[in-house]
Tab-separated table of C-alpha atoms and ligand atoms in Angstrom:
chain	number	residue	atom	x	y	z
F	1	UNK	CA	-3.196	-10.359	19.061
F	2	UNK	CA	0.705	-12.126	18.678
F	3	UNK	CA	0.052	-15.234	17.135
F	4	UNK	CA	2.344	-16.171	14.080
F	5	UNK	CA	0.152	-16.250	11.318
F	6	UNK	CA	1.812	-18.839	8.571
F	7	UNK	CA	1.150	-17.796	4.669
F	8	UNK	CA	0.154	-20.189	2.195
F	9	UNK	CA	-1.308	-18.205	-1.088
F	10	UNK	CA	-0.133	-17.689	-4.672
F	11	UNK	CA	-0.184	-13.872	-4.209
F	12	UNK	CA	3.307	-11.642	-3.156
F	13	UNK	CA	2.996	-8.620	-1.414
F	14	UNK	CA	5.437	-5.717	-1.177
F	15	UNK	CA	5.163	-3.420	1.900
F	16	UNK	CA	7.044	-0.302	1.085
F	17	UNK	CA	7.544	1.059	5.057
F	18	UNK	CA	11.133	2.528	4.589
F	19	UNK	CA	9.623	6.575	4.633
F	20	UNK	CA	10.182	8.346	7.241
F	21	UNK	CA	6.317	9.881	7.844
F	22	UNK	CA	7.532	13.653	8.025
F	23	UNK	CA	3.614	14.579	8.255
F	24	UNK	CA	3.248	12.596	11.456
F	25	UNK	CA	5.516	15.262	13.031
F	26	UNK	CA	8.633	14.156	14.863
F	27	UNK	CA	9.044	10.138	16.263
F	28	UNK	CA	10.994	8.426	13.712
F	29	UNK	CA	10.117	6.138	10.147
F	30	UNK	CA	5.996	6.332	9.971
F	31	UNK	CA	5.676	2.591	9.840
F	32	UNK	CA	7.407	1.767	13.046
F	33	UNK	CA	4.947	5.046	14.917
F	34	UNK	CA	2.592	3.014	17.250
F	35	UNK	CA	-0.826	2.489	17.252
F	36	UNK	CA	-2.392	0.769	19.820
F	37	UNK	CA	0.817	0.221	21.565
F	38	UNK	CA	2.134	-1.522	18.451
F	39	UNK	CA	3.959	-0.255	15.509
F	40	UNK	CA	1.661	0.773	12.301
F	41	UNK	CA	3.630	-2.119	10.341
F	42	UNK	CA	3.269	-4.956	12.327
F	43	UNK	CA	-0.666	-4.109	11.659
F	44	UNK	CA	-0.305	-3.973	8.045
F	45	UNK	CA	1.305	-7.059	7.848
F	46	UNK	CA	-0.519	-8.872	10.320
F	47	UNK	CA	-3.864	-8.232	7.905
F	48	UNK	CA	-1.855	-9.300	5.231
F	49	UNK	CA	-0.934	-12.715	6.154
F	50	UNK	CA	-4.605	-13.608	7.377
F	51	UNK	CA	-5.756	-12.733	3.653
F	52	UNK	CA	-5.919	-16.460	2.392
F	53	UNK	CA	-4.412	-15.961	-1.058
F	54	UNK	CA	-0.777	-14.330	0.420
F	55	UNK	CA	1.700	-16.680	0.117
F	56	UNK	CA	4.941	-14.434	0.418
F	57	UNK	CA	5.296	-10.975	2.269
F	58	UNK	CA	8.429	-8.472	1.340
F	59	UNK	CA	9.068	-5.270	3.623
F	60	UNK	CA	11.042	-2.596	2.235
F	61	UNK	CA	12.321	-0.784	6.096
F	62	UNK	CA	14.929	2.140	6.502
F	63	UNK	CA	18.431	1.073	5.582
F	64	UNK	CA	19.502	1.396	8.894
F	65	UNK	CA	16.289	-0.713	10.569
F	66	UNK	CA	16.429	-3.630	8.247
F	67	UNK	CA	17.210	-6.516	11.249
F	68	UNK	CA	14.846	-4.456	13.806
F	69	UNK	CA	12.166	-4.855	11.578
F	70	UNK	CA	13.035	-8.215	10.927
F	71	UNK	CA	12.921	-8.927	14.489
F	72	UNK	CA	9.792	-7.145	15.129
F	73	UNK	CA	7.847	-9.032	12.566
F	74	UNK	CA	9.304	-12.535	13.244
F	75	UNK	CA	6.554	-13.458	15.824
F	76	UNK	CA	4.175	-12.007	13.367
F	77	UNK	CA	3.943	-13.649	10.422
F	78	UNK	CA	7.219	-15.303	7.597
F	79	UNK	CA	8.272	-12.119	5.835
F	80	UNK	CA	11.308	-11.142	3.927
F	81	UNK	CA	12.949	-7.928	4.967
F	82	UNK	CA	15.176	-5.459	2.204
F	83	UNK	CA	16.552	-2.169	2.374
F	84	UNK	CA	14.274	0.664	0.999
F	85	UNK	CA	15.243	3.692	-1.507
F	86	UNK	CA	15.153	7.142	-1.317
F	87	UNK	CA	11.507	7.107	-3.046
F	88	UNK	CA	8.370	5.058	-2.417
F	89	UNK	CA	9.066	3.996	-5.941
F	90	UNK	CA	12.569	3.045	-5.497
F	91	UNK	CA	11.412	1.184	-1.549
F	92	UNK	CA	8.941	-1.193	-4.254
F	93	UNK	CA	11.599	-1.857	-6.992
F	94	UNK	CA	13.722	-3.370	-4.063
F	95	UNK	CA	11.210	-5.509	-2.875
F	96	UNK	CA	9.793	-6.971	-6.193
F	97	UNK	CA	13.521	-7.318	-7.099
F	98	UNK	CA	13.277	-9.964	-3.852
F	99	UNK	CA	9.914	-12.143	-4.845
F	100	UNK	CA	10.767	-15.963	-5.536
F	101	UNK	CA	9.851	-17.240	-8.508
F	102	UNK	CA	6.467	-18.643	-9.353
F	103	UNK	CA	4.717	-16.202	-7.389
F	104	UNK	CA	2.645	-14.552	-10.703
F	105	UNK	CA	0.074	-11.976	-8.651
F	106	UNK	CA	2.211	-9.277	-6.824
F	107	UNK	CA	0.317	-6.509	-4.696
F	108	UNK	CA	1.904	-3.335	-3.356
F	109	UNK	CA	0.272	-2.329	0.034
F	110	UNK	CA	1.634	0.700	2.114
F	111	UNK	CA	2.219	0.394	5.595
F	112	UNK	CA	0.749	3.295	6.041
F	113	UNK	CA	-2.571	2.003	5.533
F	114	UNK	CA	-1.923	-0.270	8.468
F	115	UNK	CA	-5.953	-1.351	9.163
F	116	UNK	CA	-6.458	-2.577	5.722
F	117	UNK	CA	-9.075	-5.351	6.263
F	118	UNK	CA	-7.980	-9.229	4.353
F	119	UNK	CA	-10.988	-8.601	2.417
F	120	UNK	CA	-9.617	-5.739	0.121
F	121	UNK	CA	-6.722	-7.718	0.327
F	122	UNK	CA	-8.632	-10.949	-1.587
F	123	UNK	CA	-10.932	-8.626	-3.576
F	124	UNK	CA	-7.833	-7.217	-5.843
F	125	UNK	CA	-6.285	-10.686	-5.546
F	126	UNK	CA	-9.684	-12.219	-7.000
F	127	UNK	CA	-9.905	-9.386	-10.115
F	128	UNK	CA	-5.857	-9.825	-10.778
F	129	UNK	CA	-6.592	-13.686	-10.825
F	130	UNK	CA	-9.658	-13.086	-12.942
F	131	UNK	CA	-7.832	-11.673	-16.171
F	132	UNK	CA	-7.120	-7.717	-15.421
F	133	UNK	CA	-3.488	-6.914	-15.708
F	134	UNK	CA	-3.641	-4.180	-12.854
F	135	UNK	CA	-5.819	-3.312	-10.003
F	136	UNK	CA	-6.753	-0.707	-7.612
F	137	UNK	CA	-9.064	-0.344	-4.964
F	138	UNK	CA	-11.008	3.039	-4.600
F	139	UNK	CA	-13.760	4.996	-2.940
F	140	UNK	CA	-16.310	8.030	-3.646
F	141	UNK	CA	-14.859	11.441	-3.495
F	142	UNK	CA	-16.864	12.855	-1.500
F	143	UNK	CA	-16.123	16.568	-0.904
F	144	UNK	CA	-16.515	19.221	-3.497
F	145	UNK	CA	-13.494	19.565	-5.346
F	146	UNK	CA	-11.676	23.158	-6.627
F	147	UNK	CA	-9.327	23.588	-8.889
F	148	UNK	CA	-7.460	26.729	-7.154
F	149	UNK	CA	-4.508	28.960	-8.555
F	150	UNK	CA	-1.411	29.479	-6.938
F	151	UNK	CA	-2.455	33.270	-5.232
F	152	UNK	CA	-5.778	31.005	-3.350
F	153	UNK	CA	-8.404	32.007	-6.384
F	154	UNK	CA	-11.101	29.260	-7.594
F	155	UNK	CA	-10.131	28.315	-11.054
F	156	UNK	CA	-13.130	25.746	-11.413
F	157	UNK	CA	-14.673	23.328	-9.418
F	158	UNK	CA	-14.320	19.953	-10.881
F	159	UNK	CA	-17.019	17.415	-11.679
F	160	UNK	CA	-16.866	14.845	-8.982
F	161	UNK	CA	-18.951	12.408	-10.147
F	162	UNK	CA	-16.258	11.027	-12.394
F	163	UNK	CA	-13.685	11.171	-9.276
F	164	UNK	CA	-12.255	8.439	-7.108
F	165	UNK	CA	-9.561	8.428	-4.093
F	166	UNK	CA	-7.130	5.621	-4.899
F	167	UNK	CA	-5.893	2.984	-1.694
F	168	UNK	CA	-3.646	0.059	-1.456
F	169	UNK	CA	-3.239	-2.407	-1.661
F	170	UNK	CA	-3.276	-2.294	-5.815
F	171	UNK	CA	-3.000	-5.767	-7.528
F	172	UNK	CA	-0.866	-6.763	-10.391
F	173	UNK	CA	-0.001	-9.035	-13.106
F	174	UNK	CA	3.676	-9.459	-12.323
F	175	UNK	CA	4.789	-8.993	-15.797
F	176	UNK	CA	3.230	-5.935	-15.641
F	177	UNK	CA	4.439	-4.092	-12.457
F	178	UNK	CA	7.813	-5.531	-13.945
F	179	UNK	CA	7.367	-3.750	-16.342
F	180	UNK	CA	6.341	-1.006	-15.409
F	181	UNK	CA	8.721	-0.661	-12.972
F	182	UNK	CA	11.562	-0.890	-15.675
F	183	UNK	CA	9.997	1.591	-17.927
F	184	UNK	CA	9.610	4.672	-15.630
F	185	UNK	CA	11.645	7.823	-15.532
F	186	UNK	CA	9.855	9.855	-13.325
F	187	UNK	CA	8.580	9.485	-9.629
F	188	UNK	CA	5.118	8.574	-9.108
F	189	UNK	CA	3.174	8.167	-6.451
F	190	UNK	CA	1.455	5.149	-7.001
F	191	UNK	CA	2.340	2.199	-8.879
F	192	UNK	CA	-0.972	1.803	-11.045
F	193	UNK	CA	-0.152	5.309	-12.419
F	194	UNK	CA	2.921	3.761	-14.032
F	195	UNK	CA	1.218	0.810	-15.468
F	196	UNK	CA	-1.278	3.583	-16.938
F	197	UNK	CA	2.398	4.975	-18.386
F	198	UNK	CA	2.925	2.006	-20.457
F	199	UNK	CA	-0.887	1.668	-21.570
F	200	UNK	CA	-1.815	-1.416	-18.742
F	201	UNK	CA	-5.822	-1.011	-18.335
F	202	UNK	CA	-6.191	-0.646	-14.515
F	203	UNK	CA	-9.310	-2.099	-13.074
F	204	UNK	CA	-11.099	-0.646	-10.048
F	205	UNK	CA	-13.206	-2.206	-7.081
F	206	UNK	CA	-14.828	-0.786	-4.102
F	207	UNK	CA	-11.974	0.086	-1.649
F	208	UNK	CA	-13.039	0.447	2.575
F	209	UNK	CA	-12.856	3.200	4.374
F	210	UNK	CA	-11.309	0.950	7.081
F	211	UNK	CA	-8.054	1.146	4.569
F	212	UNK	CA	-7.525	4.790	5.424
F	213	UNK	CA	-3.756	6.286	5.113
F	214	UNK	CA	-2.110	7.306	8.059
F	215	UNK	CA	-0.317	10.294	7.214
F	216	UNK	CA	-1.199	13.362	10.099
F	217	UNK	CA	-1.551	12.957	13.965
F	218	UNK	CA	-5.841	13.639	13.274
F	219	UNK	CA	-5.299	10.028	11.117
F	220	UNK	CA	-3.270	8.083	13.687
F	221	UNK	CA	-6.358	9.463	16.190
F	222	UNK	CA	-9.042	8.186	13.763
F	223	UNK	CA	-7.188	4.664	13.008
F	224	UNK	CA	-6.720	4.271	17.112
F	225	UNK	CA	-11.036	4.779	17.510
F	226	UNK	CA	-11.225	2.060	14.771
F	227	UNK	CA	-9.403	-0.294	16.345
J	1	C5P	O1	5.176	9.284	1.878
J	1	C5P	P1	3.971	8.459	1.629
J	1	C5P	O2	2.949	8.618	2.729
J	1	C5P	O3	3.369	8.578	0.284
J	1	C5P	O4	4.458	6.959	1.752
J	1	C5P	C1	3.624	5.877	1.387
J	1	C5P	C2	4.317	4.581	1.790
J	1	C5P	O5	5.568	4.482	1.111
J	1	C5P	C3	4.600	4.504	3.297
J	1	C5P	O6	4.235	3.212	3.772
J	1	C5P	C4	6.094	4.754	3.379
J	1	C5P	O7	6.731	4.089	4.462
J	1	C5P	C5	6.591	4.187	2.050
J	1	C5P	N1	7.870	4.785	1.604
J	1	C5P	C6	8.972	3.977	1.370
J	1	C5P	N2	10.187	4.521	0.984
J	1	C5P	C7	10.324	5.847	0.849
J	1	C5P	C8	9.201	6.711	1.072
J	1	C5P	C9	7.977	6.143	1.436
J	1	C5P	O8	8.873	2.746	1.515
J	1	C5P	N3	11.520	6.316	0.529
């Protein structure tokens, strides 16, 4: 699957892929690790553009990789390619920083998460578009859950009912991640936790499990049986 997909939508999305995927052992930046003989970014992306509503695609890559993974996306679909920070937070700032004008729904979408289906994709478009200022997709936890001191002793074990695991790609109001963007002082690790910093309500629909991160080698197994 090479064909050029060409983007049309009101929605940007910014790919942080500049991190260098430590927990995948060695092999180089995480996003350019292959899966399927191709590199977990030029998956991400690729599901990106055929989501109807993207209309603009910016990939934050390694500072030193930034015309590779120009060059490896070219064929794939029209993306826009800056130099990522030393955080995922600061790898996002750069690439909102590079979103044209009049684009007024921006999603953030690792590229880690490289078999994201263009269904989530339109489903947090569709709630940003439909009034809420932030959006995040999520799932059932569905393991017991410990709270467990720092010598390996239960604490509690937490209610899971109220529990959710958090994915990308999460939707926002531009303004907003703006915003919230500007007012942070510490790292986070997502960016709906820093719109809940400066009191944005963030909305939730059902996330897929096909959206999975790929952070260990088991993950990079799993994603290569899905696809
Ligand atoms: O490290 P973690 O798995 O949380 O990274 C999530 C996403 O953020 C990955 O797609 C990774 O490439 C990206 N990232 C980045 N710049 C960094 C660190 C991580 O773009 N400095």
């Amino acid at each position: 699957m090479t064909a050029h997909v060409s983007v049309r939508g009101d929605v940007a999305v910014l790919v942080p892929a500049a991190g260098m995927g430590v927990r995948l052992g060695p092999g180089g930046p995480k996003a350019l690790r292959l899966l399927g003989g191709e590199p977990l970014l030029v998956h991400a992306v690729r599901r990106l553009a055929l989501a109807p509503s993207v209309g603009c695609i910016v990939v934050a890559a390694p500072a030193d990789a930034v015309s590779f993974v120009a060059e490896l996306l070219e064929p794939v679909a029209p993306v826009t390619v800056v130099p990522g920070g030393a955080t995922r937070q600061a790898s996002v700032a750069a690439a909102l920083a590079a979103v044209p004008d009049g684009f007024d729904i921006v999603l953030v979408h690792d590229a880690a998460r490289a078999l994201t289906p263009p269904e989530l994709v339109e489903s947090v478009a569709a709630a940003v578009r439909g009034g809420h200022g932030a959006v995040i997709p999520v799932l059932p936890v569905v393991d017991t859950i410990k709270q467990v001191s720092d010598s390996g002793s239960v604490v509690a074990t937490v209610d899971r009912s109220s529990l959710r695991a958090v994915q990308t790609p999460q939707g926002f109001r531009r303004e907003v991640l703006e915003k919230a963007h500007s007012a942070a002082i510490d790292e986070h690790t997502d960016d709906a936790g820093m719109a809940e910093r400066i009191g944005e309500p963030v909305h939730t629909v059902p996330g897929s499990e096909a959206a999975l991160k790929i952070t260990r080698p088991f993950d990079l197994a799993v994603a290569s049986l899905l696809l």
